[in-house]
Short mmCIF file of C-alpha atoms in Angstrom, two decimals:
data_model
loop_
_atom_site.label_atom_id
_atom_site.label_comp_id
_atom_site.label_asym_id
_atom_site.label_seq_id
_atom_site.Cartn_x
_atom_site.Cartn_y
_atom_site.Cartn_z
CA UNK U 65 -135.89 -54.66 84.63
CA UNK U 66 -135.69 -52.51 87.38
CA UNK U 67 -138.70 -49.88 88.99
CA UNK U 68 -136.69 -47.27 90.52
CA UNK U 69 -133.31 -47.93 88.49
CA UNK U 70 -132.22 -46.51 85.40
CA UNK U 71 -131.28 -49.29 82.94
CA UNK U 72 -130.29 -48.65 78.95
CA UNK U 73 -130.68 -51.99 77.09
CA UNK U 74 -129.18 -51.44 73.36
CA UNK U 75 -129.80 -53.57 70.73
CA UNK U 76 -126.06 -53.38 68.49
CA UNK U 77 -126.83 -53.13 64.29
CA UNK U 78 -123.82 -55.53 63.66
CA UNK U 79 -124.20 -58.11 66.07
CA UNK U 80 -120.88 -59.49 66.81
CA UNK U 81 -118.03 -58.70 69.35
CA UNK U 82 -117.03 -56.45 66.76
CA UNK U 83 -120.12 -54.31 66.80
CA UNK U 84 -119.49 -53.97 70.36
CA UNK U 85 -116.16 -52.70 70.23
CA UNK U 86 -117.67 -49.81 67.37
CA UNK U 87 -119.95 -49.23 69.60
CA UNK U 88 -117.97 -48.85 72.08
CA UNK U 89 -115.73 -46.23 70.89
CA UNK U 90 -118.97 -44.21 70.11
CA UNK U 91 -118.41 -43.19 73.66
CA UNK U 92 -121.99 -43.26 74.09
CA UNK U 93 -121.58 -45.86 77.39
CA UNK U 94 -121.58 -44.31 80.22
CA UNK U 95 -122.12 -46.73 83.32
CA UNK U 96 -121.64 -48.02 86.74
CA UNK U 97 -122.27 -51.40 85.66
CA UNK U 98 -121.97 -52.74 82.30
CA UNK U 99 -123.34 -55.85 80.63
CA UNK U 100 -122.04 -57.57 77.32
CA UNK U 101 -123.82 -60.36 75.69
CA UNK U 102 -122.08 -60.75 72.55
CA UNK U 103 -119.86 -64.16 70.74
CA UNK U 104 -122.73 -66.10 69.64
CA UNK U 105 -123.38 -64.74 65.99
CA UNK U 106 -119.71 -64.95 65.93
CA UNK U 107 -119.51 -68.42 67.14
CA UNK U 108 -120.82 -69.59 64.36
CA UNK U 109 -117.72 -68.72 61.71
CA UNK U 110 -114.76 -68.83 64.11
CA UNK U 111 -113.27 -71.05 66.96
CA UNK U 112 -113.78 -70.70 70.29
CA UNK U 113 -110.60 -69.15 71.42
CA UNK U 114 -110.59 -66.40 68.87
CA UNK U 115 -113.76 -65.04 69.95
CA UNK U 116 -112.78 -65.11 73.44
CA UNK U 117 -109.81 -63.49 72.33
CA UNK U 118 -112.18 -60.25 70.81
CA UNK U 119 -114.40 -60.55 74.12
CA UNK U 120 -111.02 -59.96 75.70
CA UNK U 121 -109.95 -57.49 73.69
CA UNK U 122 -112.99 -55.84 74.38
CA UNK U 123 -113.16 -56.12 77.97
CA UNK U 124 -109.68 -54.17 77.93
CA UNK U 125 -111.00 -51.51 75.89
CA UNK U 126 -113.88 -51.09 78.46
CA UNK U 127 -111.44 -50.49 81.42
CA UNK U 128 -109.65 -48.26 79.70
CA UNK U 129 -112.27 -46.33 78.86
CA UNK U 130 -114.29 -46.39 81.73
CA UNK U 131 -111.60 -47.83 84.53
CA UNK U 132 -114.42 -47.59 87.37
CA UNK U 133 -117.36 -49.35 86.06
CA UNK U 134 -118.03 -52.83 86.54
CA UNK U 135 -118.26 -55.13 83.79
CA UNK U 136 -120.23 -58.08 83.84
CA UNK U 137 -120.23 -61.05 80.50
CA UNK U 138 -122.86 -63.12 80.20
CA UNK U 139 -122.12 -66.36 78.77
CA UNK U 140 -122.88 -67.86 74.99
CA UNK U 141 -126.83 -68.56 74.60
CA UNK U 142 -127.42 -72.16 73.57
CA UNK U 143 -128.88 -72.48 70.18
CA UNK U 144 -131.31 -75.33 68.71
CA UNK U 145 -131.13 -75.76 64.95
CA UNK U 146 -133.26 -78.07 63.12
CA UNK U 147 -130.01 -79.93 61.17
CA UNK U 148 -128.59 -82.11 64.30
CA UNK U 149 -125.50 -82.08 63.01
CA UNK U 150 -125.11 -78.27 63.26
CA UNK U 151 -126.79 -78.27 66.46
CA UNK U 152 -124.09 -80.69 67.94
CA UNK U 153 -121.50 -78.59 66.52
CA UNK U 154 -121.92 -75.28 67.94
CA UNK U 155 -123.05 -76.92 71.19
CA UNK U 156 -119.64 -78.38 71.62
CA UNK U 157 -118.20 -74.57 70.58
CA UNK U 158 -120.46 -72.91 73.13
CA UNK U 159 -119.50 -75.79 76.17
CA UNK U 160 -115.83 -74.64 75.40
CA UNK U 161 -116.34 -71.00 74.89
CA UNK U 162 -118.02 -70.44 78.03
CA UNK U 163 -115.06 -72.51 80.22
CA UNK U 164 -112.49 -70.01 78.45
CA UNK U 165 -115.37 -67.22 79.01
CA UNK U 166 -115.41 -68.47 82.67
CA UNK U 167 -111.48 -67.95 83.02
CA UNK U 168 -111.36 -64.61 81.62
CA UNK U 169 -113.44 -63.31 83.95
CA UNK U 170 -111.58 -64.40 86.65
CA UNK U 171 -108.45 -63.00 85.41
CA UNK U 172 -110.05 -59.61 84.81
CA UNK U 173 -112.09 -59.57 87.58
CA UNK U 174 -114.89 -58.91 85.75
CA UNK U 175 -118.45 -60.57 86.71
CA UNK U 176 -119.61 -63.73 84.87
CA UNK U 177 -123.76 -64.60 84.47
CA UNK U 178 -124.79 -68.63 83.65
CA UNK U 179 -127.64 -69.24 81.62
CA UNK U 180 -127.30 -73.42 81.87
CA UNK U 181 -131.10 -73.92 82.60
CA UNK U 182 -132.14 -72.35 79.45
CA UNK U 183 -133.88 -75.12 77.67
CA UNK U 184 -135.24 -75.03 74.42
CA UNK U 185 -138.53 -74.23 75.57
CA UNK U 186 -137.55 -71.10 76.07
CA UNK U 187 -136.83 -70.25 72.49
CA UNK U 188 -139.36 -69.20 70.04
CA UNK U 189 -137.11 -70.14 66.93
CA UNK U 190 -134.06 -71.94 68.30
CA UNK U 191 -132.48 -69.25 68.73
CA UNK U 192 -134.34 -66.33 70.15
CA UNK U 193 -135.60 -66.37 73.28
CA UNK U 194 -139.70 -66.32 73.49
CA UNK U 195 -140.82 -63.66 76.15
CA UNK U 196 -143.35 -66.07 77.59
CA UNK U 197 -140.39 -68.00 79.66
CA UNK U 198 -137.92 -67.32 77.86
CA UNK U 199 -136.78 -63.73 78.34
CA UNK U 200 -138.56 -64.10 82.16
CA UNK U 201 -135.69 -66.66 83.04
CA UNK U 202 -133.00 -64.70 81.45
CA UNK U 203 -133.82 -61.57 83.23
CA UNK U 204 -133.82 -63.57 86.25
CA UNK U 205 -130.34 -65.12 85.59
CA UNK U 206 -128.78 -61.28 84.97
CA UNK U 207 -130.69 -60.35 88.16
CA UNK U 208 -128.79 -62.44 90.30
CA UNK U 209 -125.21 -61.18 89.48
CA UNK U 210 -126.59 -57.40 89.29
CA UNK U 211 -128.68 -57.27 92.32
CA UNK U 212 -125.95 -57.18 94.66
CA UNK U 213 -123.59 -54.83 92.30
CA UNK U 214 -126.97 -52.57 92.43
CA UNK U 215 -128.15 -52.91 96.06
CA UNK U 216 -131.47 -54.61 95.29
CA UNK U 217 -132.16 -58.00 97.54
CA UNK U 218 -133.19 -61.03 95.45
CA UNK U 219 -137.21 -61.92 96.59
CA UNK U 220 -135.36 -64.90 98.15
CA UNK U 221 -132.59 -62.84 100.57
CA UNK U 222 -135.52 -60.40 102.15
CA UNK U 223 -137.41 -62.28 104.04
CA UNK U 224 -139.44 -59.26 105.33
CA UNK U 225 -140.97 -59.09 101.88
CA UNK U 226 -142.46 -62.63 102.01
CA UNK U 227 -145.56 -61.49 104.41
CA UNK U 228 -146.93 -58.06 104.94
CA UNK U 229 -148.02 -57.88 108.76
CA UNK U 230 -151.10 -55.03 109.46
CA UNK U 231 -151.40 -53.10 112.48
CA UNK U 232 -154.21 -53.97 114.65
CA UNK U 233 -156.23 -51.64 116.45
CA UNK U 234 -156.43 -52.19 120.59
CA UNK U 235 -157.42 -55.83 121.54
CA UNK U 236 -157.61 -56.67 118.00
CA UNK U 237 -155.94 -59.92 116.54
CA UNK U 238 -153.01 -59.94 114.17
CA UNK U 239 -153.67 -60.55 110.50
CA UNK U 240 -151.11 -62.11 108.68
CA UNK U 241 -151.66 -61.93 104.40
CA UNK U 242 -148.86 -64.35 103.10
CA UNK U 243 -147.59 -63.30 99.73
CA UNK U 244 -147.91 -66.59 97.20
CA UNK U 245 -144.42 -67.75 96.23
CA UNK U 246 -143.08 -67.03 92.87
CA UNK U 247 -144.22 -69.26 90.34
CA UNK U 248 -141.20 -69.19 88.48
CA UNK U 249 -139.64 -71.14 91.31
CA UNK U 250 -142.17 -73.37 91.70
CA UNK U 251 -142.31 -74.27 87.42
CA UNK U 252 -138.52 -75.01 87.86
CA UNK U 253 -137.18 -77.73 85.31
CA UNK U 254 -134.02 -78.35 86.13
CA UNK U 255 -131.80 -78.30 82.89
CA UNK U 256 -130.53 -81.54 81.37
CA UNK U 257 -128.03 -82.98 78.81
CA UNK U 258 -129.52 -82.16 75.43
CA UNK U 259 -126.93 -84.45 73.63
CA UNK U 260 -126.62 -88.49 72.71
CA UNK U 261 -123.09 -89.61 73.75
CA UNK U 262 -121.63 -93.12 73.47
CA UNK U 263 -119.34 -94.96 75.50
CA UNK U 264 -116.50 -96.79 73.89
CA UNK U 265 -114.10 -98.96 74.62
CA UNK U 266 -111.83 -96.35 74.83
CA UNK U 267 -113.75 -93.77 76.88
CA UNK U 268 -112.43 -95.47 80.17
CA UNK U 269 -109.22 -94.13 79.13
CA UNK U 270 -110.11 -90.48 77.96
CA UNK U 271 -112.01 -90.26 81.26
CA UNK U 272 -109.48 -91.00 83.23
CA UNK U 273 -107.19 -88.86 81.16
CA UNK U 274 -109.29 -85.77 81.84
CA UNK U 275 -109.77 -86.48 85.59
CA UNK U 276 -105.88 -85.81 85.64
CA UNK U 277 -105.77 -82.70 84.12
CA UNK U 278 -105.20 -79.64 86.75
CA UNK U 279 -108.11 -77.89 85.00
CA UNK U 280 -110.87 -80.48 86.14
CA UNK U 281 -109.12 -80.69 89.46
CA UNK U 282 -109.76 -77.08 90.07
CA UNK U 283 -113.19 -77.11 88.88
CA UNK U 284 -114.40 -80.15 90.78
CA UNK U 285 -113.05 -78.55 94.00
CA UNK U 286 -114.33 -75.28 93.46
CA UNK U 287 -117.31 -76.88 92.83
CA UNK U 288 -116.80 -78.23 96.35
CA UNK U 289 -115.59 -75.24 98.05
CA UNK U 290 -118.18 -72.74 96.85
CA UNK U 291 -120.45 -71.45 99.66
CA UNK U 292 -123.55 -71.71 98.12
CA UNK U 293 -127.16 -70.14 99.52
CA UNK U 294 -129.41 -72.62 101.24
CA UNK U 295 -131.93 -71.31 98.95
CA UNK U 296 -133.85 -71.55 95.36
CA UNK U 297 -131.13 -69.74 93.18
CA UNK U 298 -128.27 -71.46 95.48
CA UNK U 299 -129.99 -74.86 94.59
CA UNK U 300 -129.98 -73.94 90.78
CA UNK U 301 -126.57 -72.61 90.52
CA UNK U 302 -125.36 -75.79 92.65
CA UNK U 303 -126.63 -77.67 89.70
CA UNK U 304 -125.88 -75.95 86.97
CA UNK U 305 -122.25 -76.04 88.41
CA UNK U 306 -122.67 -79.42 88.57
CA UNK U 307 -124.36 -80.47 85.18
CA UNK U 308 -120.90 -78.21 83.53
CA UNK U 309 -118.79 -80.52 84.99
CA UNK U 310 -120.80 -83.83 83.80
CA UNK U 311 -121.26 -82.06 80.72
CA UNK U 312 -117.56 -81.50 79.99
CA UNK U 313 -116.43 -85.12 81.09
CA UNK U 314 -118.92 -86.72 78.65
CA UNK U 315 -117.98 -84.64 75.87
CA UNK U 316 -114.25 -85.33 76.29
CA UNK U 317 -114.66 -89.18 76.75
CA UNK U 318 -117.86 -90.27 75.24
CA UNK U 319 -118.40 -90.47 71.27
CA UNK U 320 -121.19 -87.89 70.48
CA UNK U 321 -123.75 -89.58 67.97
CA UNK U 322 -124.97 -88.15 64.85
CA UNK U 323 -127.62 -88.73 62.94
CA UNK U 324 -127.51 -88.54 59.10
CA UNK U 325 -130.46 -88.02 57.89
CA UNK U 326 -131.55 -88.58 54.10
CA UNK U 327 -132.01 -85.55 52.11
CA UNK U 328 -135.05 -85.71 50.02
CA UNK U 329 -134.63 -84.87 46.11
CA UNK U 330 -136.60 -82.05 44.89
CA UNK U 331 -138.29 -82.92 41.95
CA UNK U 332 -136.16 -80.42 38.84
CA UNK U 333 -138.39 -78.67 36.45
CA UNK U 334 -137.94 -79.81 32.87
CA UNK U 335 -137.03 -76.01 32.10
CA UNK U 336 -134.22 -75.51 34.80
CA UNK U 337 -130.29 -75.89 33.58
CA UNK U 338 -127.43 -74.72 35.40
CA UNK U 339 -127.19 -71.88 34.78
CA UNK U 340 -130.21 -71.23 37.01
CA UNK U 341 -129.34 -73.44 39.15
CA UNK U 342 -126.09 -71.11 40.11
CA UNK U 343 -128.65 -68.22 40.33
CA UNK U 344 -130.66 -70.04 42.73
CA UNK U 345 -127.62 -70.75 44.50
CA UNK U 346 -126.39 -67.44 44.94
CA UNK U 347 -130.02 -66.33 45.80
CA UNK U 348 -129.87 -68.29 48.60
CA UNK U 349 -126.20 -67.59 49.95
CA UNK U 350 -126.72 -63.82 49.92
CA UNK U 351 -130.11 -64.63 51.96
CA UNK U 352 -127.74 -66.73 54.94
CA UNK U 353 -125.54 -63.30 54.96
CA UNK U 354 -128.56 -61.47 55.19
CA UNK U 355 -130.12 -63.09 58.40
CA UNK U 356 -126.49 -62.18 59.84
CA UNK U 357 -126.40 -58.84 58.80
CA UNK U 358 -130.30 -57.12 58.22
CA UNK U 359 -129.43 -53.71 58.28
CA UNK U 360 -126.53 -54.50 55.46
CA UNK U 361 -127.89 -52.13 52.28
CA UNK U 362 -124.97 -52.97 50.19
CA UNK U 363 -126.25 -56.59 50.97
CA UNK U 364 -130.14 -56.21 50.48
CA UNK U 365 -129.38 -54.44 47.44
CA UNK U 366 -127.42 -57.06 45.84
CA UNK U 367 -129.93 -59.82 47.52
CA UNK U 368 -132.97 -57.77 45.53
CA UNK U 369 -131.11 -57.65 42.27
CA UNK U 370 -130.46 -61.29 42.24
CA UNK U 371 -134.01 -62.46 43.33
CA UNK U 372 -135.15 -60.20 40.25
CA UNK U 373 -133.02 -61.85 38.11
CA UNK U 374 -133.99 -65.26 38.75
CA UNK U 375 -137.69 -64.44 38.46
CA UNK U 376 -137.10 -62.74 35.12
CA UNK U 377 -134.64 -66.15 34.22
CA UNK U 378 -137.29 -68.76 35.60
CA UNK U 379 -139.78 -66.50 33.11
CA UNK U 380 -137.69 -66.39 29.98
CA UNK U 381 -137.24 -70.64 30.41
CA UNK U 382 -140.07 -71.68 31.12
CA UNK U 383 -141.50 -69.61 28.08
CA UNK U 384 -138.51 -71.43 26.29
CA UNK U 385 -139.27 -74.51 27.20
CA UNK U 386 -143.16 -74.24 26.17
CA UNK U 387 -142.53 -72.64 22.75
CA UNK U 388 -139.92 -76.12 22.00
CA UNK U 389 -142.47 -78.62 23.51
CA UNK U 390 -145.37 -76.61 20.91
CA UNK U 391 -142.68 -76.69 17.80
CA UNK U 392 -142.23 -80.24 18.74
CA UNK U 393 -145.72 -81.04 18.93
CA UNK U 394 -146.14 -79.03 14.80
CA UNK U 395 -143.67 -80.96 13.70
CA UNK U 396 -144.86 -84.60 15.28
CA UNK U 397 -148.46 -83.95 13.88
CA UNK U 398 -147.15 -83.85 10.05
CA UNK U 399 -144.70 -86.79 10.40
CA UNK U 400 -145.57 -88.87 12.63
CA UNK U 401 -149.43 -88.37 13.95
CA UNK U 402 -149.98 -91.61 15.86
CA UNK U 403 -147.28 -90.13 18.36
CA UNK U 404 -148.49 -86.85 18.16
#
């Protein structure tokens, strides 16, 4: 991230709040400035306000421990998942985590990093980011909030940097070489709405209902009040201000459509019962807690032993089911050979 800084970036085994807070108490931290993004492998089993309350918990173990450093959360990741439905869901968990997120780290004075023009682009999976764009932007996002903690100048606050004057010898013109603008700045999208709403007949009402609240009052104007730089990242955090705000009115007084899609019937073998269906099953549950926890050996273990099984089980019925169909087949060919 940084050429003449030192910077630790470590990857947690259990990646949850909770992993953080183990980690944590390794006392293996020891920074100026720290960075936590953690919640969004938890966001997917609990509510919103319970893993803010962990993040909270954690921040308060971080002070304690280390009362002078400064901590800085950055906020949920948004994820794409091929089932809509899913998608939808956790994108109206993140929208409210990262409000309470947002809050906390006013209260604790702690240092709060947006990621709102993260698109899905800039995943290679839905839920990693790729490191053509992907990881570029992110850094870029962090680097605004820890530049200034740090010392650094953004490329956009030193002007001096943007051309590179040469001395000229005695009666000699000046040469000016003009350094060519980031591209990154240039390849801007800004980030949109990635949800279908629908307004009702009663969404006049909710909206009007929400304008009331104190909350929205105090966002709107601090949306208004905020100095922001007459510059690239001003314009972008301008709007992703801005988009949060539209973003949270919709969701609160529009009807968010889903899509039900058809699930196509797999076609059953004529050898599989139930029981391997509950094999399968189970195959395929410990797999889910796998991809949450891969360094889980307890977990692998058991995963292993139960794909083995229903190898061995598809083996022994489909030899089953071939040795009735033949016995059949002996017994047709005496009684009844027409059918045979």
């Amino acid at each position: 991230m940084y050429r003449f800084k030192k910077v630790s970036i470590t990857t947690l085994r259990d990646k949850t709040v909770q992993g953080a807070k183990e980690f944590l108490e390794t006392g293996k931290i020891n920074a100026k400035n720290i960075l936590f993004q953690v919640g969004s492998n938890d966001l997917e089993a609990k509510q919103p306000t319970n893993v803010v309350e962990e993040i909270e918990q954690l921040i308060v173990d971080t002070k304690k421990s280390m009362p002078e450093s400064q901590i800085i959360i950055s906020q949920i990741l948004p994820r794409f998942y091929r089932n809509q439905n899913m998608d939808q869901e956790f994108e109206v968990k993140r929208v409210e985590c990262n409000q309470l997120l947002y809050e906390l780290c006013k209260q604790y004075e702690a240092y709060y990093v947006q990621h709102e023009n993260l698109t899905q682009v800039h995943f290679q999976d839905g839920i990693h980011l790729n490191k053509q764009r992907g990881i570029k932007l992110y850094v870029r996002n962090l680097k605004e909030i820890v530049n200034p903690l740090i010392g650094v100048k953004n490329d956009d606050q030193d002007n001096s940097r943007n051309h590179h004057v040469r001395e000229k010898p005695d009666g000699a013109p000046n040469y000016t070489r003009y350094r060519q603008p980031n591209k990154m700045y240039n390849d801007r999208k800004y980030s949109e709405i990635d949800m279908t709403f629908k307004w009702e007949t009663i969404s006049k009402e909710k909206l009007y209902t929400v304008l009331e609240e104190i909350s929205t009052r105090d966002e709107i104007l601090g949306y208004e009040n905020t100095p922001f730089e007459i510059n690239c990242s001003g314009v972008e955090r301008a709007e992703q201000q801005l988009n949060n705000i539209f973003k949270t009115l919709t969701m609160r007084s529009c009807k968010i459509i889903k899509s039900f899609r058809k699930k196509k019937l797999k076609k059953k073998k004529p050898w599989e019962d139930r029981e391997l269906a509950d094999v399968k099953k189970t195959v395929s549950n410990l797999a889910k807690l796998l991809r949450i926890n891969p360094y889980n050996l307890n977990l692998r273990n058991n995963f292993l032993g139960h794909c083995k099984l229903c190898k061995k089980l598809i083996k022994r019925k489909k030899n089953q089911f071939e040795k009735e169909i033949f016995s059949q087949l002996s017994a047709l060919r005496d009684t009844d050979p027409k059918q045979y």
